[in-house]
Tab-separated table of C-alpha atoms and ligand atoms in Angstrom:
chain	number	residue	atom	x	y	z
A	27	UNK	CA	22.911	10.625	78.084
A	28	UNK	CA	23.908	13.910	76.445
A	29	UNK	CA	21.113	15.853	74.786
A	30	UNK	CA	21.493	18.206	71.866
A	31	UNK	CA	19.487	19.299	68.838
A	32	UNK	CA	21.602	17.805	66.066
A	33	UNK	CA	24.306	15.156	66.035
A	34	UNK	CA	26.788	15.150	63.157
A	35	UNK	CA	28.765	11.954	62.621
A	36	UNK	CA	32.203	12.559	61.153
A	37	UNK	CA	34.538	15.556	61.287
A	38	UNK	CA	35.723	15.545	57.692
A	39	UNK	CA	35.005	18.551	55.446
A	40	UNK	CA	31.302	17.543	55.169
A	41	UNK	CA	30.702	17.258	58.906
A	42	UNK	CA	32.670	20.418	59.645
A	43	UNK	CA	30.714	22.362	57.020
A	44	UNK	CA	27.408	21.084	58.402
A	45	UNK	CA	28.343	22.032	61.947
A	46	UNK	CA	29.516	25.477	60.769
A	47	UNK	CA	26.207	26.118	58.971
A	48	UNK	CA	24.285	25.009	62.062
A	49	UNK	CA	26.428	27.269	64.254
A	50	UNK	CA	25.689	30.230	61.980
A	51	UNK	CA	21.990	29.607	62.605
A	52	UNK	CA	22.514	29.186	66.366
A	53	UNK	CA	21.415	25.545	66.237
A	54	UNK	CA	23.148	23.507	68.969
A	55	UNK	CA	24.999	20.488	67.606
A	56	UNK	CA	27.612	17.900	68.517
A	57	UNK	CA	30.135	16.458	66.065
A	58	UNK	CA	31.410	12.944	66.838
A	59	UNK	CA	34.676	11.801	65.244
A	60	UNK	CA	36.355	8.423	65.668
A	61	UNK	CA	39.828	9.735	64.894
A	62	UNK	CA	41.840	12.067	67.143
A	63	UNK	CA	41.684	15.111	64.823
A	64	UNK	CA	39.395	16.688	62.238
A	65	UNK	CA	39.824	15.937	58.519
A	66	UNK	CA	42.015	12.878	59.245
A	67	UNK	CA	41.736	11.773	55.618
A	68	UNK	CA	43.675	14.892	54.650
A	69	UNK	CA	45.923	15.124	57.693
A	70	UNK	CA	46.899	11.472	58.044
A	71	UNK	CA	45.735	9.349	55.129
A	72	UNK	CA	46.861	11.037	51.937
A	73	UNK	CA	50.084	11.269	49.999
A	74	UNK	CA	52.420	14.253	50.194
A	75	UNK	CA	52.207	15.470	46.595
A	76	UNK	CA	48.390	15.611	46.594
A	77	UNK	CA	46.755	18.772	45.260
A	78	UNK	CA	43.038	19.354	44.907
A	79	UNK	CA	42.047	17.957	41.550
A	80	UNK	CA	39.553	20.713	40.927
A	81	UNK	CA	40.085	24.463	40.816
A	82	UNK	CA	39.678	26.103	44.210
A	83	UNK	CA	36.308	27.737	43.481
A	84	UNK	CA	34.810	24.224	43.221
A	85	UNK	CA	36.263	23.125	46.559
A	86	UNK	CA	35.113	25.824	48.950
A	87	UNK	CA	33.096	25.109	52.064
A	88	UNK	CA	30.112	27.377	52.830
A	89	UNK	CA	30.701	30.990	53.811
A	90	UNK	CA	34.466	31.038	53.440
A	91	UNK	CA	36.577	31.424	50.310
A	92	UNK	CA	40.163	30.344	49.831
A	93	UNK	CA	42.603	33.214	50.309
A	94	UNK	CA	42.908	35.216	47.079
A	95	UNK	CA	46.645	34.561	47.081
A	96	UNK	CA	46.300	30.763	47.053
A	97	UNK	CA	46.894	29.041	43.722
A	98	UNK	CA	44.092	27.720	41.501
A	99	UNK	CA	44.966	24.124	42.416
A	100	UNK	CA	45.475	24.120	46.148
A	101	UNK	CA	48.052	21.790	47.709
A	102	UNK	CA	47.192	19.370	50.487
A	103	UNK	CA	49.039	21.581	52.976
A	104	UNK	CA	47.117	24.670	51.886
A	105	UNK	CA	43.839	22.795	52.006
A	106	UNK	CA	44.562	21.661	55.578
A	107	UNK	CA	45.379	25.268	56.486
A	108	UNK	CA	42.054	26.331	54.985
A	109	UNK	CA	40.206	23.673	57.017
A	110	UNK	CA	42.074	24.747	60.181
A	111	UNK	CA	40.986	28.349	59.583
A	112	UNK	CA	37.446	27.227	58.809
A	113	UNK	CA	37.143	25.251	62.033
A	114	UNK	CA	38.400	28.095	64.202
A	115	UNK	CA	36.418	30.778	62.370
A	116	UNK	CA	33.101	28.957	62.777
A	117	UNK	CA	34.029	27.548	66.188
A	118	UNK	CA	33.422	23.948	65.277
A	119	UNK	CA	34.540	21.725	68.142
A	120	UNK	CA	34.234	18.024	67.376
A	121	UNK	CA	34.459	15.396	70.082
A	122	UNK	CA	37.336	13.118	69.138
A	123	UNK	CA	38.102	9.459	69.754
A	124	UNK	CA	34.395	8.666	69.548
A	125	UNK	CA	33.535	5.906	67.152
A	126	UNK	CA	29.819	5.705	66.501
A	127	UNK	CA	28.633	2.127	66.957
A	128	UNK	CA	24.898	2.601	66.517
A	129	UNK	CA	22.272	5.215	65.791
A	130	UNK	CA	18.658	4.194	66.440
A	131	UNK	CA	15.412	6.109	66.092
A	132	UNK	CA	12.943	6.051	68.945
A	133	UNK	CA	9.364	6.360	67.681
A	134	UNK	CA	8.065	7.473	71.080
A	135	UNK	CA	10.514	10.223	71.944
A	136	UNK	CA	10.963	11.060	68.230
A	137	UNK	CA	14.681	11.232	68.793
A	138	UNK	CA	17.834	9.570	67.547
A	139	UNK	CA	19.937	7.772	70.102
A	140	UNK	CA	23.612	7.483	69.223
A	141	UNK	CA	26.042	5.175	70.963
A	142	UNK	CA	29.685	6.151	70.599
A	143	UNK	CA	32.663	4.183	71.823
A	144	UNK	CA	35.576	5.928	73.487
A	145	UNK	CA	38.369	4.518	71.348
A	146	UNK	CA	40.895	4.445	74.184
A	147	UNK	CA	38.764	3.036	77.005
A	148	UNK	CA	36.041	1.244	74.966
A	149	UNK	CA	33.455	2.883	77.219
A	150	UNK	CA	30.126	3.633	75.549
A	151	UNK	CA	28.649	7.119	75.688
A	152	UNK	CA	25.101	7.936	74.656
A	153	UNK	CA	23.853	10.998	72.845
A	154	UNK	CA	20.349	11.922	71.858
A	155	UNK	CA	19.008	14.463	69.383
A	156	UNK	CA	16.065	15.241	67.147
A	157	UNK	CA	18.283	15.479	64.067
A	158	UNK	CA	21.032	13.182	62.845
A	159	UNK	CA	23.519	13.903	60.055
A	160	UNK	CA	25.606	11.091	58.577
A	161	UNK	CA	28.803	12.757	57.371
A	162	UNK	CA	31.050	9.742	57.704
A	163	UNK	CA	32.501	10.037	54.208
A	164	UNK	CA	32.449	8.159	50.913
A	165	UNK	CA	36.002	7.135	51.655
A	166	UNK	CA	35.306	5.769	55.105
A	167	UNK	CA	37.085	2.399	55.091
A	168	UNK	CA	40.091	1.454	52.984
A	169	UNK	CA	39.160	-1.345	50.609
A	170	UNK	CA	41.447	-4.068	49.206
A	171	UNK	CA	39.711	-6.573	46.915
A	172	UNK	CA	40.090	-10.323	47.293
A	173	UNK	CA	43.167	-11.387	45.360
A	174	UNK	CA	43.899	-15.081	45.399
A	175	UNK	CA	47.124	-15.973	47.175
A	176	UNK	CA	47.863	-12.371	48.109
A	177	UNK	CA	48.872	-13.716	51.520
A	178	UNK	CA	51.712	-15.645	49.862
A	179	UNK	CA	53.230	-12.417	48.493
A	180	UNK	CA	56.676	-11.928	50.039
A	181	UNK	CA	56.883	-8.145	49.606
A	182	UNK	CA	55.090	-5.238	51.204
A	183	UNK	CA	51.329	-4.799	50.718
A	184	UNK	CA	49.753	-1.404	51.455
A	185	UNK	CA	46.669	0.651	50.710
A	186	UNK	CA	46.895	4.088	49.103
A	187	UNK	CA	45.812	5.694	52.409
A	188	UNK	CA	49.108	4.510	53.931
A	189	UNK	CA	51.214	5.844	51.068
A	190	UNK	CA	53.106	9.086	51.718
A	191	UNK	CA	55.808	9.311	49.034
A	192	UNK	CA	57.950	7.213	46.724
A	193	UNK	CA	61.115	7.938	48.673
A	194	UNK	CA	61.431	4.519	50.292
A	195	UNK	CA	60.750	2.719	46.998
A	196	UNK	CA	63.776	4.028	45.066
A	197	UNK	CA	65.102	1.265	42.745
A	198	UNK	CA	62.389	-1.118	43.887
A	199	UNK	CA	59.901	-2.905	41.632
A	200	UNK	CA	56.512	-1.606	42.620
A	201	UNK	CA	53.055	-2.556	41.374
A	202	UNK	CA	50.152	-0.156	41.779
A	203	UNK	CA	46.740	-1.826	41.573
A	204	UNK	CA	43.835	0.449	40.664
A	205	UNK	CA	43.832	3.193	38.104
A	206	UNK	CA	41.703	5.905	39.666
A	207	UNK	CA	43.203	9.286	40.368
A	208	UNK	CA	45.044	8.063	43.458
A	209	UNK	CA	46.584	5.088	41.657
A	210	UNK	CA	47.661	7.169	38.681
A	211	UNK	CA	49.226	9.856	40.830
A	212	UNK	CA	50.943	7.407	43.156
A	213	UNK	CA	52.436	5.662	40.090
A	214	UNK	CA	53.774	9.015	38.910
A	215	UNK	CA	55.209	9.784	42.333
A	216	UNK	CA	56.894	6.360	42.553
A	217	UNK	CA	58.433	6.784	39.142
A	218	UNK	CA	59.656	10.293	40.003
A	219	UNK	CA	61.433	8.801	43.011
A	220	UNK	CA	63.141	6.203	40.845
A	221	UNK	CA	60.996	3.149	41.502
A	222	UNK	CA	60.457	0.759	38.575
A	223	UNK	CA	56.729	1.257	38.421
A	224	UNK	CA	53.860	-0.752	36.943
A	225	UNK	CA	50.146	-0.114	37.169
A	226	UNK	CA	47.242	-2.493	36.688
A	227	UNK	CA	44.575	-0.997	34.423
A	228	UNK	CA	41.618	-3.309	33.923
A	229	UNK	CA	38.903	-1.005	32.657
A	230	UNK	CA	38.649	1.685	29.989
A	231	UNK	CA	39.141	5.211	31.293
A	232	UNK	CA	38.978	8.849	30.271
A	233	UNK	CA	42.116	10.888	30.606
A	234	UNK	CA	41.651	14.641	30.890
A	235	UNK	CA	43.865	17.481	32.037
A	236	UNK	CA	42.920	19.709	34.968
A	237	UNK	CA	42.311	22.561	32.546
A	238	UNK	CA	39.954	20.440	30.412
A	239	UNK	CA	37.917	19.452	33.467
A	240	UNK	CA	37.792	23.048	34.596
A	241	UNK	CA	36.595	24.171	31.182
A	242	UNK	CA	34.063	21.320	31.127
A	243	UNK	CA	32.631	22.314	34.510
A	244	UNK	CA	32.180	25.873	33.298
A	245	UNK	CA	30.649	24.809	29.959
A	246	UNK	CA	28.176	22.566	31.775
A	247	UNK	CA	26.482	25.702	33.070
A	248	UNK	CA	25.536	26.668	29.519
A	249	UNK	CA	25.576	23.555	27.358
A	250	UNK	CA	23.889	20.153	27.530
A	251	UNK	CA	25.766	17.221	28.932
A	252	UNK	CA	26.375	15.206	25.795
A	253	UNK	CA	27.777	18.239	23.980
A	254	UNK	CA	30.277	18.928	26.739
A	255	UNK	CA	31.162	15.230	26.846
A	256	UNK	CA	31.839	15.048	23.089
A	257	UNK	CA	33.971	18.152	23.384
A	258	UNK	CA	35.946	16.630	26.275
A	259	UNK	CA	36.581	13.428	24.331
A	260	UNK	CA	37.692	15.455	21.317
A	261	UNK	CA	40.151	17.426	23.428
A	262	UNK	CA	41.389	14.261	25.101
A	263	UNK	CA	42.030	12.625	21.710
A	264	UNK	CA	43.852	15.729	20.567
A	265	UNK	CA	46.119	15.908	23.609
A	266	UNK	CA	46.633	12.242	24.526
A	267	UNK	CA	46.037	10.546	21.189
A	268	UNK	CA	45.425	6.827	20.974
A	269	UNK	CA	46.783	5.080	24.062
A	270	UNK	CA	45.464	1.600	23.305
A	271	UNK	CA	48.932	0.333	22.454
A	272	UNK	CA	49.960	1.360	25.972
A	273	UNK	CA	47.059	-0.598	27.462
A	274	UNK	CA	44.612	2.265	27.956
A	275	UNK	CA	41.229	2.383	26.196
A	276	UNK	CA	38.496	5.013	26.161
A	277	UNK	CA	35.006	4.123	27.395
A	278	UNK	CA	31.980	4.398	25.082
A	279	UNK	CA	30.188	6.837	27.362
A	280	UNK	CA	31.468	10.347	27.999
A	281	UNK	CA	33.385	11.443	31.133
A	282	UNK	CA	30.680	13.598	32.749
A	283	UNK	CA	28.007	11.021	31.948
A	284	UNK	CA	30.029	8.299	33.709
A	285	UNK	CA	30.658	10.617	36.640
A	286	UNK	CA	26.989	11.374	37.182
A	287	UNK	CA	25.593	7.945	36.304
A	288	UNK	CA	28.098	5.732	38.138
A	289	UNK	CA	30.160	8.125	40.252
A	290	UNK	CA	33.195	7.129	38.178
A	291	UNK	CA	35.680	9.993	37.994
A	292	UNK	CA	37.752	10.642	34.873
A	293	UNK	CA	41.524	10.518	35.301
A	294	UNK	CA	42.814	14.007	35.806
A	295	UNK	CA	46.276	13.629	34.403
A	296	UNK	CA	49.082	15.372	36.248
A	297	UNK	CA	51.948	13.804	34.295
A	298	UNK	CA	51.338	10.046	34.420
A	299	UNK	CA	50.316	9.847	30.747
A	300	UNK	CA	53.739	11.043	29.593
A	301	UNK	CA	55.484	8.387	31.643
A	302	UNK	CA	53.164	5.700	30.336
A	303	UNK	CA	53.920	6.726	26.754
A	304	UNK	CA	57.654	6.778	27.361
A	305	UNK	CA	57.469	3.344	28.976
A	306	UNK	CA	58.743	4.599	32.341
A	307	UNK	CA	55.459	3.400	33.796
A	308	UNK	CA	54.322	0.016	32.542
A	309	UNK	CA	50.600	-0.695	32.196
A	310	UNK	CA	49.524	-4.257	32.987
A	311	UNK	CA	46.158	-6.067	32.810
A	312	UNK	CA	44.390	-7.853	35.692
A	313	UNK	CA	46.341	-10.011	38.140
A	314	UNK	CA	45.647	-13.710	37.726
A	315	UNK	CA	47.856	-15.213	40.420
A	316	UNK	CA	50.568	-14.477	42.965
A	317	UNK	CA	53.379	-16.709	44.159
A	318	UNK	CA	56.228	-15.477	46.323
A	319	UNK	CA	57.311	-12.232	44.709
A	320	UNK	CA	56.023	-13.266	41.281
A	321	UNK	CA	52.784	-11.782	40.025
A	322	UNK	CA	51.124	-13.233	36.948
A	323	UNK	CA	48.845	-11.159	34.704
A	324	UNK	CA	45.938	-11.779	32.332
A	325	UNK	CA	48.215	-11.360	29.287
A	326	UNK	CA	50.306	-14.338	30.454
A	327	UNK	CA	53.270	-12.191	31.570
A	328	UNK	CA	54.762	-12.611	34.979
A	329	UNK	CA	56.859	-10.042	36.875
A	330	UNK	CA	58.592	-9.857	40.208
A	331	UNK	CA	57.715	-7.081	42.680
A	332	UNK	CA	59.017	-5.801	45.996
A	333	UNK	CA	55.796	-4.038	46.895
A	334	UNK	CA	52.143	-3.825	45.884
A	335	UNK	CA	50.151	-0.674	46.574
A	336	UNK	CA	46.400	-1.054	46.384
A	337	UNK	CA	44.719	2.138	45.227
A	338	UNK	CA	41.469	0.227	45.033
A	339	UNK	CA	39.243	2.676	46.801
A	340	UNK	CA	36.950	2.531	49.755
A	341	UNK	CA	33.832	1.046	51.292
A	342	UNK	CA	31.375	2.642	53.654
A	343	UNK	CA	30.232	1.031	56.884
A	344	UNK	CA	27.221	3.277	57.473
A	345	UNK	CA	24.810	0.331	57.246
A	346	UNK	CA	26.572	-1.284	60.234
A	347	UNK	CA	25.711	1.546	62.625
A	348	UNK	CA	22.746	3.353	61.079
A	349	UNK	CA	19.552	1.566	62.149
A	350	UNK	CA	15.911	2.340	61.340
A	351	UNK	CA	16.685	3.843	57.964
A	352	UNK	CA	15.119	2.087	55.021
A	353	UNK	CA	14.814	5.218	52.936
A	354	UNK	CA	17.989	7.308	52.684
A	355	UNK	CA	21.124	5.161	52.380
A	356	UNK	CA	21.632	1.835	50.644
A	357	UNK	CA	23.681	-1.139	51.883
A	358	UNK	CA	26.805	0.490	50.432
A	359	UNK	CA	26.192	3.819	52.200
A	360	UNK	CA	25.159	5.726	49.069
A	361	UNK	CA	21.943	7.791	49.016
A	362	UNK	CA	18.980	6.048	47.375
A	363	UNK	CA	16.997	9.183	46.444
A	364	UNK	CA	18.554	10.747	43.391
A	365	UNK	CA	20.116	14.196	43.143
A	366	UNK	CA	18.998	16.823	44.170
A	367	UNK	CA	16.898	15.013	46.813
A	368	UNK	CA	19.696	12.806	48.093
A	369	UNK	CA	20.468	14.640	51.350
A	370	UNK	CA	17.229	14.312	53.297
A	371	UNK	CA	15.837	11.154	54.850
A	372	UNK	CA	12.979	10.556	57.249
A	373	UNK	CA	12.585	11.308	60.949
A	374	UNK	CA	15.201	14.052	60.992
A	375	UNK	CA	17.901	12.005	59.281
A	376	UNK	CA	20.245	13.635	56.756
A	377	UNK	CA	23.460	12.839	54.925
A	378	UNK	CA	26.230	15.181	53.832
A	379	UNK	CA	28.985	14.493	51.338
A	380	UNK	CA	27.773	11.070	50.214
A	381	UNK	CA	26.456	11.925	46.752
A	382	UNK	CA	29.744	11.614	44.825
A	383	UNK	CA	29.955	15.313	44.147
A	384	UNK	CA	33.151	16.091	46.017
A	385	UNK	CA	33.617	19.096	48.248
A	386	UNK	CA	31.261	21.148	46.101
A	387	UNK	CA	28.444	18.682	46.763
A	388	UNK	CA	29.340	18.484	50.463
A	389	UNK	CA	29.090	22.264	50.795
A	390	UNK	CA	25.646	22.251	49.178
A	391	UNK	CA	24.447	19.418	51.412
A	392	UNK	CA	25.642	21.227	54.543
A	393	UNK	CA	23.718	24.378	53.643
A	394	UNK	CA	20.573	22.492	52.661
A	395	UNK	CA	20.603	20.479	55.877
A	396	UNK	CA	21.127	23.483	58.174
A	397	UNK	CA	18.421	25.487	56.392
A	398	UNK	CA	16.007	22.561	56.521
A	399	UNK	CA	16.537	22.072	60.252
A	400	UNK	CA	16.057	25.816	60.776
A	401	UNK	CA	12.740	25.670	58.903
A	402	UNK	CA	11.531	22.670	60.911
A	403	UNK	CA	12.329	24.463	64.150
B	518	FAD	C1	43.038	11.393	47.643
B	518	FAD	C2	41.747	12.153	47.541
B	518	FAD	C3	41.705	13.372	46.848
B	518	FAD	C4	40.509	14.090	46.735
B	518	FAD	N1	40.511	15.278	46.052
B	518	FAD	C5	39.352	15.980	45.937
B	518	FAD	C6	39.314	17.237	45.242
B	518	FAD	O1	40.319	17.707	44.719
B	518	FAD	N2	38.143	17.907	45.162
B	518	FAD	C7	36.998	17.416	45.726
B	518	FAD	O2	35.954	18.066	45.654
B	518	FAD	N3	37.006	16.223	46.371
B	518	FAD	C8	38.140	15.496	46.491
B	518	FAD	N4	38.141	14.281	47.141
B	518	FAD	C9	36.838	13.709	47.578
B	518	FAD	C10	36.242	14.314	48.855
B	518	FAD	O3	35.959	15.662	48.688
B	518	FAD	C11	37.129	14.148	50.045
B	518	FAD	O4	37.247	12.756	50.254
B	518	FAD	C12	36.576	14.791	51.347
B	518	FAD	O5	37.489	14.577	52.402
B	518	FAD	C13	35.224	14.265	51.730
B	518	FAD	O6	34.834	14.814	52.977
B	518	FAD	P1	33.867	14.049	53.937
B	518	FAD	O7	33.783	14.855	55.180
B	518	FAD	O8	32.605	13.742	53.231
B	518	FAD	O9	34.562	12.647	54.224
B	518	FAD	P2	35.891	12.317	55.074
B	518	FAD	O10	36.929	13.339	54.846
B	518	FAD	O11	36.210	10.895	54.815
B	518	FAD	O12	35.386	12.476	56.587
B	518	FAD	C14	34.520	11.550	57.194
B	518	FAD	C15	34.878	11.469	58.663
B	518	FAD	O13	33.981	10.612	59.352
B	518	FAD	C16	34.684	9.842	60.299
B	518	FAD	N5	33.915	8.637	60.587
B	518	FAD	C17	33.616	7.631	59.728
B	518	FAD	N6	32.896	6.683	60.352
B	518	FAD	C18	32.719	7.107	61.632
B	518	FAD	C19	32.066	6.556	62.785
B	518	FAD	N7	31.430	5.373	62.729
B	518	FAD	N8	32.096	7.262	63.932
B	518	FAD	C20	32.728	8.467	63.997
B	518	FAD	N9	33.367	9.018	62.952
B	518	FAD	C21	33.365	8.348	61.790
B	518	FAD	C22	36.009	9.580	59.621
B	518	FAD	O14	37.028	9.259	60.562
B	518	FAD	C23	36.264	10.899	58.904
B	518	FAD	O15	37.002	11.807	59.672
B	518	FAD	C24	39.321	13.571	47.299
B	518	FAD	C25	39.369	12.344	47.973
B	518	FAD	C26	40.558	11.638	48.110
B	518	FAD	C27	40.556	10.315	48.850
B	519	NAG	C1	42.765	9.898	71.399
B	519	NAG	O1	43.395	8.667	71.116
B	519	NAG	C2	44.756	8.806	70.849
B	519	NAG	C3	45.280	7.475	70.344
B	519	NAG	O2	44.648	6.406	70.999
B	519	NAG	C4	45.457	9.306	72.120
B	519	NAG	O3	46.845	9.441	71.886
B	519	NAG	C5	44.859	10.661	72.490
B	519	NAG	O4	45.412	11.123	73.708
B	519	NAG	C6	43.349	10.574	72.618
B	519	NAG	N1	42.821	11.924	72.743
B	519	NAG	C7	41.804	12.245	73.531
B	519	NAG	C8	41.355	13.669	73.473
B	519	NAG	O5	41.246	11.436	74.258
B	520	NAG	C1	26.390	31.964	54.278
B	520	NAG	O1	26.195	31.658	52.906
B	520	NAG	C2	24.844	31.545	52.508
B	520	NAG	C3	24.806	31.054	51.084
B	520	NAG	O2	25.682	31.771	50.283
B	520	NAG	C4	24.134	32.889	52.703
B	520	NAG	O3	22.783	32.795	52.344
B	520	NAG	C5	24.265	33.300	54.166
B	520	NAG	O4	23.708	34.584	54.341
B	520	NAG	C6	25.715	33.293	54.619
B	520	NAG	N1	25.757	33.517	56.054
B	520	NAG	C7	26.601	34.366	56.627
B	520	NAG	C8	26.455	34.548	58.106
B	520	NAG	O5	27.439	34.960	56.012
B	521	NAG	C1	38.258	7.974	77.108
B	521	NAG	O1	38.567	7.228	78.233
B	521	NAG	C2	39.787	7.588	78.814
B	521	NAG	C3	40.118	6.566	79.893
B	521	NAG	O2	39.011	6.394	80.759
B	521	NAG	C4	39.668	9.002	79.354
B	521	NAG	O3	40.887	9.404	79.957
B	521	NAG	C5	39.365	9.921	78.178
B	521	NAG	O4	39.134	11.226	78.627
B	521	NAG	C6	38.155	9.442	77.427
B	521	NAG	N1	38.146	10.150	76.184
B	521	NAG	C7	37.071	10.707	75.728
B	521	NAG	C8	37.241	11.278	74.369
B	521	NAG	O5	36.043	10.739	76.360
């Protein structure tokens, strides 16, 4: 049994930031990571053309800025470089290949006991600490929804986390399912590489440019929500016009409202809208059935595809390993207490980066958690 003061589960940006803040306060901590590197989502599970969707000042981890020379919208490669620098600067040293299987609270010792599996040998190691930080990510497990007869599909089926670039799809018929930011950008990438690309869009969505979002985030400091939202919708109408004839509708509620209320991000358009308007990317409604290579849609059309890429998001498995918590996280791994009280549970339990506020939120959580632990000590 290894003893420490705080155990951090997950070595993504949230866990790294938490460990860095603890290190700055001289609080001993251990970071457990199931993968064999830190920030695996960025290093191994994201597409090549990815850039941060938000301007760099909204994506900084505590106590370290991006280099002044880096562009406003940092590329994936630059972000990884930043994380590398961050980890070495704050001497964060996660323990890799450790998949946490359970975390239980002992009422008598007043400590958390964490069981982690060595992913190569399956041996179980035990750790114990007064404080426990769940930083296992909102995007923990790739999620593909149930689609009837998907197993009969003759082509390739992948999740967005496996997608690197459109290179191998040149001249192929490819269907992207899911119209979040990943789906939209993957569709653009496919089309740029010469794939005949379609995307399933089932729900209304807001389309904004990076600059609009940036402006919105700044305005939110001075103006009420609904005003900023109306302004965003006005700008969006001005720039993108009416896209209903291309299969894209606007929601009733505003973009920032939807973000805060349901954690639903607006689409930050990086060129997909143009290709939808020109017909290079075809928008299709929900899938109704699949047979062989043929996919049938809710509008009665049927098309043949060589590959389907599911950009249908993620699930969290926190509830499988986190025991003795009936206060902080719900079944789906999302904090139950509302912002800004979402990061602190009971008995020394915390969560970082689970409040749907991106890297900005993760950085705030990390600082709050480290300061709170400091105070309790
Ligand atoms: C494609 C994409 C683009 C994004 N772009 C932006 C952006 O521009 N700006 C922004 O602010 N946010 C962005 N986000 C959202 C978010 O900021 C990132 O997902 C970020 O990586 C979250 O960091 P995290 O540490 O909370 O989670 P993760 O990076 O997912 O890290 C969690 C870690 O925990 C590990 N883990 C999980 N379960 C266990 C377990 N049981 N035992 C041990 N380890 C475990 C995982 O392996 C992982 O390494 C983006 C997300 C995606 C998917
Ligand atoms: C972690 O696991 C990977 C893949 O199973 C293996 O290649 C690597 O050597 C392991 N690393 C450590 C530090 O155990
Ligand atoms: C880190 O940042 C926080 C918040 O900005 C600040 O209060 C603290 O003094 C900084 N710590 C160091 C060592 O720079
Ligand atoms: C996991 O087990 C293997 C085989 O026993 C061992 O070589 C390795 O060092 C262990 N890895 C970790 C991360 O403890």
